[in-house]
Tab-separated table of C-alpha atoms in Angstrom:
chain	number	residue	atom	x	y	z
A	1	MET	CA	-6.998	-14.681	-3.597
A	2	ASP	CA	-7.321	-16.548	-0.480
A	3	ALA	CA	-10.959	-15.750	0.951
A	4	LEU	CA	-9.782	-15.869	4.515
A	5	SER	CA	-6.308	-14.521	4.381
A	6	GLY	CA	-6.860	-11.777	1.867
A	7	VAL	CA	-3.593	-12.937	0.156
A	8	PRO	CA	-3.165	-12.588	-3.648
A	9	ALA	CA	-3.203	-15.962	-4.982
A	10	SER	CA	0.024	-15.450	-7.399
A	11	SER	CA	0.871	-11.856	-8.644
A	12	GLY	CA	-1.738	-9.738	-7.306
A	13	SER	CA	-5.133	-8.653	-6.676
A	14	VAL	CA	-7.103	-5.653	-8.033
A	15	VAL	CA	-10.058	-5.064	-5.615
A	16	LEU	CA	-13.212	-2.942	-6.465
A	17	ALA	CA	-14.275	-1.973	-3.266
A	18	GLU	CA	-14.572	1.078	-0.438
A	19	ASN	CA	-11.262	0.749	1.435
A	20	LEU	CA	-12.601	0.923	4.838
A	21	ALA	CA	-15.235	-1.740	4.462
A	22	TYR	CA	-12.811	-3.801	2.811
A	23	LEU	CA	-10.123	-3.083	5.414
A	24	SER	CA	-12.286	-4.012	7.941
A	25	GLY	CA	-12.601	-7.863	6.922
A	26	LEU	CA	-8.698	-8.330	6.617
A	27	PRO	CA	-6.858	-10.598	9.109
A	28	ASN	CA	-4.140	-8.887	11.435
A	29	SER	CA	-0.354	-8.373	10.544
A	30	PHE	CA	0.115	-9.811	6.788
A	31	ILE	CA	0.967	-6.949	4.608
A	32	ASP	CA	4.771	-6.577	4.111
A	33	LEU	CA	4.346	-2.450	3.041
A	34	ILE	CA	1.477	-0.387	2.539
A	35	TYR	CA	1.720	2.541	0.268
A	36	VAL	CA	-1.350	5.348	0.042
A	37	ASP	CA	-1.843	8.237	-1.749
A	38	PRO	CA	-5.235	9.361	-0.352
A	39	PRO	CA	-6.841	12.699	-1.797
A	40	PHE	CA	-5.188	15.507	-0.814
A	41	ASN	CA	-8.184	17.406	0.368
A	42	THR	CA	-7.297	20.427	-2.144
A	43	GLY	CA	-11.053	21.662	-1.879
A	44	ARG	CA	-11.119	21.630	-6.013
A	45	ARG	CA	-12.648	18.829	-8.478
A	46	ARG	CA	-9.930	16.917	-9.785
A	47	GLU	CA	-10.022	16.341	-13.475
A	48	LEU	CA	-8.210	14.775	-16.610
A	49	GLN	CA	-9.077	14.919	-19.998
A	50	SER	CA	-8.060	12.495	-22.919
A	51	ILE	CA	-7.709	14.423	-26.076
A	52	ARG	CA	-7.702	13.177	-29.872
A	53	VAL	CA	-6.163	15.848	-32.131
A	54	ASN	CA	-6.382	15.638	-36.091
A	55	ARG	CA	-4.399	18.253	-37.973
A	56	ASP	CA	-7.076	20.376	-39.610
A	57	ALA	CA	-6.569	24.146	-41.291
A	58	ALA	CA	-9.569	25.624	-38.918
A	59	GLY	CA	-8.690	23.849	-36.059
A	60	ASP	CA	-8.969	25.172	-32.825
A	61	ARG	CA	-4.976	24.776	-31.631
A	62	PHE	CA	-1.296	24.958	-32.740
A	63	GLY	CA	0.850	22.030	-32.352
A	64	PHE	CA	3.737	20.596	-34.002
A	65	GLY	CA	5.600	22.317	-37.013
A	66	GLY	CA	3.178	25.118	-36.694
A	67	HIS	CA	0.186	23.438	-37.926
A	68	ARG	CA	-3.222	23.949	-36.661
A	69	TYR	CA	-5.255	21.087	-35.340
A	70	ARG	CA	-8.562	20.257	-34.263
A	71	SER	CA	-9.048	18.892	-30.799
A	72	GLU	CA	-11.556	16.265	-29.451
A	73	VAL	CA	-12.351	15.274	-25.869
A	74	VAL	CA	-12.909	11.320	-25.924
A	75	SER	CA	-12.816	10.953	-22.225
A	76	SER	CA	-12.830	12.446	-18.987
A	77	MET	CA	-12.020	11.335	-15.143
A	78	VAL	CA	-13.425	13.481	-12.532
A	79	PHE	CA	-13.492	13.124	-8.639
A	80	GLY	CA	-14.115	15.645	-5.986
A	81	ASP	CA	-11.088	16.360	-3.142
A	82	GLU	CA	-13.007	18.370	-0.398
A	83	PHE	CA	-13.780	16.865	3.095
A	84	ASP	CA	-15.557	18.766	5.736
A	85	ASP	CA	-13.458	16.428	8.113
A	86	TYR	CA	-10.187	15.326	6.481
A	87	LEU	CA	-8.858	13.720	9.471
A	88	ALA	CA	-12.159	12.053	10.425
A	89	PHE	CA	-12.279	10.487	7.094
A	90	LEU	CA	-8.397	9.061	7.469
A	91	LYS	CA	-8.232	7.741	10.868
A	92	PRO	CA	-10.291	4.808	10.881
A	93	ARG	CA	-8.812	3.752	7.666
A	94	LEU	CA	-5.065	4.593	8.735
A	95	GLU	CA	-6.064	2.449	12.247
A	96	GLN	CA	-6.993	-0.587	10.097
A	97	MET	CA	-3.955	-0.201	7.929
A	98	ARG	CA	-1.943	-0.501	10.838
A	99	ARG	CA	-3.616	-3.642	12.038
A	100	VAL	CA	-3.042	-5.506	8.853
A	101	LEU	CA	0.692	-4.535	8.572
A	102	SER	CA	3.129	-7.305	9.237
A	103	ASP	CA	5.556	-6.794	12.624
A	104	THR	CA	8.309	-5.685	10.024
A	105	GLY	CA	5.817	-3.829	7.976
A	106	SER	CA	5.893	-0.213	7.009
A	107	LEU	CA	3.359	2.293	6.088
A	108	TYR	CA	4.160	5.386	3.475
A	109	VAL	CA	1.294	8.340	3.256
A	110	HIS	CA	1.733	10.245	0.484
A	111	LEU	CA	0.202	14.039	1.407
A	112	ASP	CA	1.143	17.559	0.702
A	113	TYR	CA	1.696	20.887	2.429
A	114	ARG	CA	-2.121	21.294	2.584
A	115	GLU	CA	-2.614	18.506	5.188
A	116	VAL	CA	0.618	16.684	6.336
A	117	HIS	CA	1.345	18.534	9.487
A	118	TYR	CA	-2.142	17.221	10.540
A	119	CYS	CA	-1.891	13.815	9.518
A	120	LYS	CA	1.760	13.777	11.066
A	121	VAL	CA	0.174	13.966	14.316
A	122	LEU	CA	-2.712	11.829	13.880
A	123	LEU	CA	-0.413	9.051	12.684
A	124	ASP	CA	1.666	9.515	15.914
A	125	SER	CA	-1.575	8.869	18.144
A	126	ILE	CA	-2.002	5.807	16.010
A	127	PHE	CA	1.348	4.266	16.021
A	128	GLY	CA	3.222	6.035	18.284
A	129	ARG	CA	5.974	8.776	17.906
A	130	GLU	CA	8.558	6.190	18.111
A	131	CYS	CA	7.395	4.322	15.210
A	132	PHE	CA	7.897	7.431	12.992
A	133	LEU	CA	10.965	6.843	10.609
A	134	ASN	CA	11.219	9.690	7.893
A	135	GLU	CA	9.513	12.257	6.149
A	136	VAL	CA	10.459	12.120	2.708
A	137	ILE	CA	10.115	14.958	0.226
A	138	TRP	CA	9.328	14.420	-3.352
A	139	ALA	CA	10.806	17.333	-5.395
A	140	TYR	CA	9.989	18.269	-8.586
A	141	ASP	CA	9.899	20.950	-11.067
A	142	TYR	CA	7.275	21.331	-13.178
A	143	GLY	CA	3.980	23.856	-13.730
A	144	GLY	CA	3.251	27.157	-13.119
A	145	ARG	CA	4.972	29.388	-10.741
A	146	SER	CA	3.286	31.853	-8.361
A	147	LYS	CA	5.020	35.271	-7.966
A	148	ARG	CA	3.200	35.926	-4.755
A	149	ARG	CA	5.188	33.297	-2.827
A	150	TRP	CA	7.617	30.619	-3.125
A	151	PRO	CA	6.095	28.023	-5.613
A	152	ALA	CA	5.167	24.672	-4.003
A	153	LYS	CA	7.013	22.152	-5.817
A	154	HIS	CA	7.097	19.015	-3.121
A	155	ASP	CA	4.836	16.424	-2.031
A	156	ASN	CA	5.244	14.930	1.181
A	157	ILE	CA	5.768	11.088	2.185
A	158	LEU	CA	5.208	10.156	5.990
A	159	VAL	CA	6.734	6.678	6.593
A	160	PHE	CA	5.761	4.945	10.038
A	161	VAL	CA	6.543	1.607	10.952
A	162	LYS	CA	4.829	-0.975	12.945
A	163	ASP	CA	7.751	-2.206	15.239
A	164	PRO	CA	10.532	0.756	15.161
A	165	GLU	CA	13.319	-2.365	16.429
A	166	ARG	CA	12.140	-4.821	13.645
A	167	TYR	CA	11.125	-3.303	10.475
A	168	TYR	CA	12.482	-4.346	7.049
A	169	PHE	CA	14.176	-1.674	5.359
A	170	ASP	CA	16.987	-2.717	2.800
A	171	SER	CA	19.456	0.295	1.803
A	172	ASP	CA	21.160	-2.200	-0.846
A	173	ALA	CA	18.379	-2.546	-3.022
A	174	VAL	CA	17.502	0.628	-3.508
A	175	ASP	CA	18.633	2.803	-6.957
A	176	ARG	CA	21.996	4.862	-6.391
A	177	ILE	CA	22.011	8.650	-7.343
A	178	PRO	CA	25.168	10.692	-8.838
A	179	TYR	CA	27.214	12.867	-6.651
A	180	MET	CA	26.803	16.493	-7.018
A	181	ALA	CA	30.482	16.843	-7.130
A	182	PRO	CA	31.757	13.530	-8.420
A	183	GLY	CA	35.504	15.258	-8.256
A	184	LEU	CA	35.467	15.009	-4.446
A	185	VAL	CA	34.894	11.684	-4.059
A	186	GLY	CA	37.361	9.822	-6.329
A	187	PRO	CA	36.182	7.734	-9.392
A	188	GLU	CA	35.272	4.270	-7.817
A	189	LYS	CA	32.745	6.281	-5.639
A	190	ALA	CA	31.675	8.806	-8.432
A	191	ALA	CA	31.159	5.537	-10.276
A	192	ARG	CA	28.974	3.760	-7.934
A	193	GLY	CA	26.829	6.759	-6.841
A	194	LYS	CA	25.345	7.414	-3.292
A	195	LEU	CA	22.382	6.427	-1.338
A	196	PRO	CA	19.272	9.204	-1.780
A	197	THR	CA	19.072	10.681	1.475
A	198	ASP	CA	15.006	12.000	2.328
A	199	THR	CA	14.828	14.176	-0.470
A	200	TRP	CA	14.093	12.893	-3.471
A	201	TRP	CA	14.453	14.790	-7.089
A	202	HIS	CA	11.865	13.141	-9.682
A	203	THR	CA	9.961	14.413	-12.509
A	204	ILE	CA	6.043	14.161	-12.453
A	205	VAL	CA	4.612	11.467	-15.219
A	206	PRO	CA	5.023	13.871	-18.488
A	207	PRO	CA	1.449	14.307	-19.912
A	208	GLY	CA	2.348	13.234	-23.256
A	209	GLY	CA	5.099	10.182	-21.445
A	210	ARG	CA	5.025	6.276	-21.887
A	211	GLU	CA	4.115	5.827	-18.735
A	212	ARG	CA	1.241	7.906	-18.754
A	213	THR	CA	-2.129	6.187	-18.175
A	214	GLY	CA	-4.829	9.122	-18.114
A	215	TYR	CA	-5.189	9.263	-14.564
A	216	PRO	CA	-5.733	12.578	-12.742
A	217	THR	CA	-3.716	11.715	-9.622
A	218	GLN	CA	-0.606	9.427	-10.939
A	219	LYS	CA	2.495	8.996	-9.464
A	220	PRO	CA	5.844	8.108	-11.163
A	221	GLU	CA	6.791	4.646	-11.416
A	222	GLY	CA	10.157	5.774	-10.063
A	223	ILE	CA	8.931	6.847	-6.688
A	224	LEU	CA	7.050	3.794	-6.089
A	225	ARG	CA	10.134	1.330	-6.928
A	226	ARG	CA	12.343	3.058	-4.702
A	227	VAL	CA	9.432	2.701	-1.931
A	228	VAL	CA	8.757	-1.243	-2.788
A	229	ALA	CA	12.817	-1.944	-3.001
A	230	ALA	CA	13.628	-0.347	0.361
A	231	SER	CA	10.616	-1.385	2.338
A	232	SER	CA	9.336	-4.682	1.383
A	233	PRO	CA	11.367	-8.368	0.848
A	234	PRO	CA	11.362	-10.171	-2.411
A	235	GLY	CA	8.382	-12.004	-2.671
A	236	GLY	CA	6.354	-9.822	0.050
A	237	LEU	CA	3.131	-8.406	-0.335
A	238	VAL	CA	2.421	-4.762	-1.016
A	239	ALA	CA	-1.018	-2.680	-0.720
A	240	ASP	CA	-2.677	0.314	-1.511
A	241	PHE	CA	-5.699	0.999	-0.603
A	242	PHE	CA	-6.189	4.307	-2.777
A	243	ALA	CA	-4.799	2.198	-5.571
A	244	GLY	CA	-5.637	4.985	-8.511
A	245	SER	CA	-3.726	4.242	-11.897
A	246	GLY	CA	-1.914	0.820	-9.897
A	247	THR	CA	1.063	2.393	-9.790
A	248	THR	CA	1.915	0.312	-6.890
A	249	GLY	CA	1.255	-2.623	-8.817
A	250	ALA	CA	3.178	-1.959	-11.261
A	251	ALA	CA	6.345	-1.383	-9.219
A	252	ALA	CA	5.765	-4.000	-7.268
A	253	LEU	CA	5.171	-6.636	-10.318
A	254	ALA	CA	8.472	-5.082	-11.683
A	255	LEU	CA	10.445	-5.840	-8.666
A	256	GLY	CA	9.146	-9.452	-8.094
A	257	ARG	CA	6.526	-8.545	-4.842
A	258	ARG	CA	2.946	-9.425	-5.074
A	259	PHE	CA	0.339	-6.721	-5.079
A	260	LEU	CA	-3.207	-5.759	-3.101
A	261	LEU	CA	-4.991	-2.912	-4.922
A	262	VAL	CA	-8.293	-1.499	-3.521
A	263	ASP	CA	-10.244	1.191	-4.977
A	264	ASP	CA	-13.782	1.959	-5.009
A	265	ASN	CA	-13.713	3.868	-8.574
A	266	PRO	CA	-14.823	1.699	-11.543
A	267	SER	CA	-12.485	4.519	-13.878
A	268	ALA	CA	-9.581	3.466	-11.556
A	269	VAL	CA	-10.312	-0.013	-12.156
A	270	ALA	CA	-10.481	0.265	-15.837
A	271	VAL	CA	-7.233	2.488	-16.029
A	272	MET	CA	-5.641	-0.868	-14.129
A	273	ALA	CA	-7.308	-3.531	-16.379
A	274	ASP	CA	-5.572	-1.252	-19.010
A	275	ARG	CA	-2.329	-1.323	-17.910
A	276	PHE	CA	-2.140	-4.740	-16.696
A	277	ALA	CA	-3.713	-6.316	-19.793
A	278	GLY	CA	-1.715	-9.396	-20.687
A	279	VAL	CA	-0.019	-9.956	-17.509
A	280	ASP	CA	-0.728	-13.437	-16.202
A	281	GLY	CA	-1.611	-14.168	-12.511
A	282	ILE	CA	-3.715	-11.198	-11.542
A	283	GLU	CA	-7.248	-12.039	-9.700
A	284	TRP	CA	-10.066	-9.509	-10.223
A	285	VAL	CA	-12.258	-9.144	-7.396
A	286	GLY	CA	-15.779	-7.164	-7.853
A	287	CYS	CA	-14.625	-6.251	-11.128
A	288	SER	CA	-13.441	-7.559	-14.463
A	289	PRO	CA	-10.143	-7.109	-16.329
A	290	THR	CA	-12.522	-6.761	-19.308
A	291	GLN	CA	-13.226	-3.210	-18.118
A	292	ARG	CA	-10.801	-1.459	-19.951
A	293	ALA	CA	-10.481	2.344	-20.139
A	294	SER	CA	-8.829	2.340	-23.708
A	295	GLN	CA	-7.751	6.001	-23.121
A	296	PRO	CA	-5.748	7.634	-25.908
A	297	LYS	CA	-2.668	8.938	-25.046
A	298	LEU	CA	-2.672	13.071	-24.383
A	299	VAL	CA	-1.022	15.138	-26.703
A	300	ALA	CA	1.929	17.117	-25.185
A	301	GLY	CA	1.553	20.402	-23.820
A	302	ILE	CA	-2.524	19.763	-24.136
């Protein structure tokens, strides 16, 4: 990484640092796209355990084929998700993100129903209401269902642009989705599919899936690929200042963009070290690629 510009030298950079302090040292107007998935202020401790199971007639749970298995917790990732003043925490960070965005850049802020309305007003005050582009709804169908209210099965992603007259957006680069009634549009259109709207149906990362890293709040790479493809140019720079498991970097790498990933959690860096193992051209700042998590895969349903 160029020490003066903050621009990754080749594929990308992973930085172990407190994001506000790091952002404050970056130059103006050089990042093409920022995606962030800050804590949701759920008021709960977020925890994900990695479990190893072995077949054992006296085991503590049933599994495949009706056999009993003995489970062993081999690692646990935990972080607090409660803030006395959530907006006061976010405001200086969002102000710095706007400053480092290029003039054609976009900011995607991934939230949920608890704080999205307050954050929309905050972002309006930082960017200007004219710079609001979209509220994307990521809808999924997984987990328990309350019988006391409509079950919450979506996240909210607010999209703001630095300049409403100049922002980069390439709809042709976005993956297309099937028509719900293909017989009404003809075979050619049905084969091509249609451009997604601002409501995206996409599964979560399955507990036992190949994409799973073991990080508690990991988001699907499919969601990030759509964001990166639409709102950053080929070869552009994509940043995530709450990098977590590194999904933003994985999507950027797959689509030929450079990335800048910042997180202050050593566990996150360890997950990213596993995720990017064997990838050339990544610079590690304040951390080491040998800081591996070595998480075993979660067993489906556990």
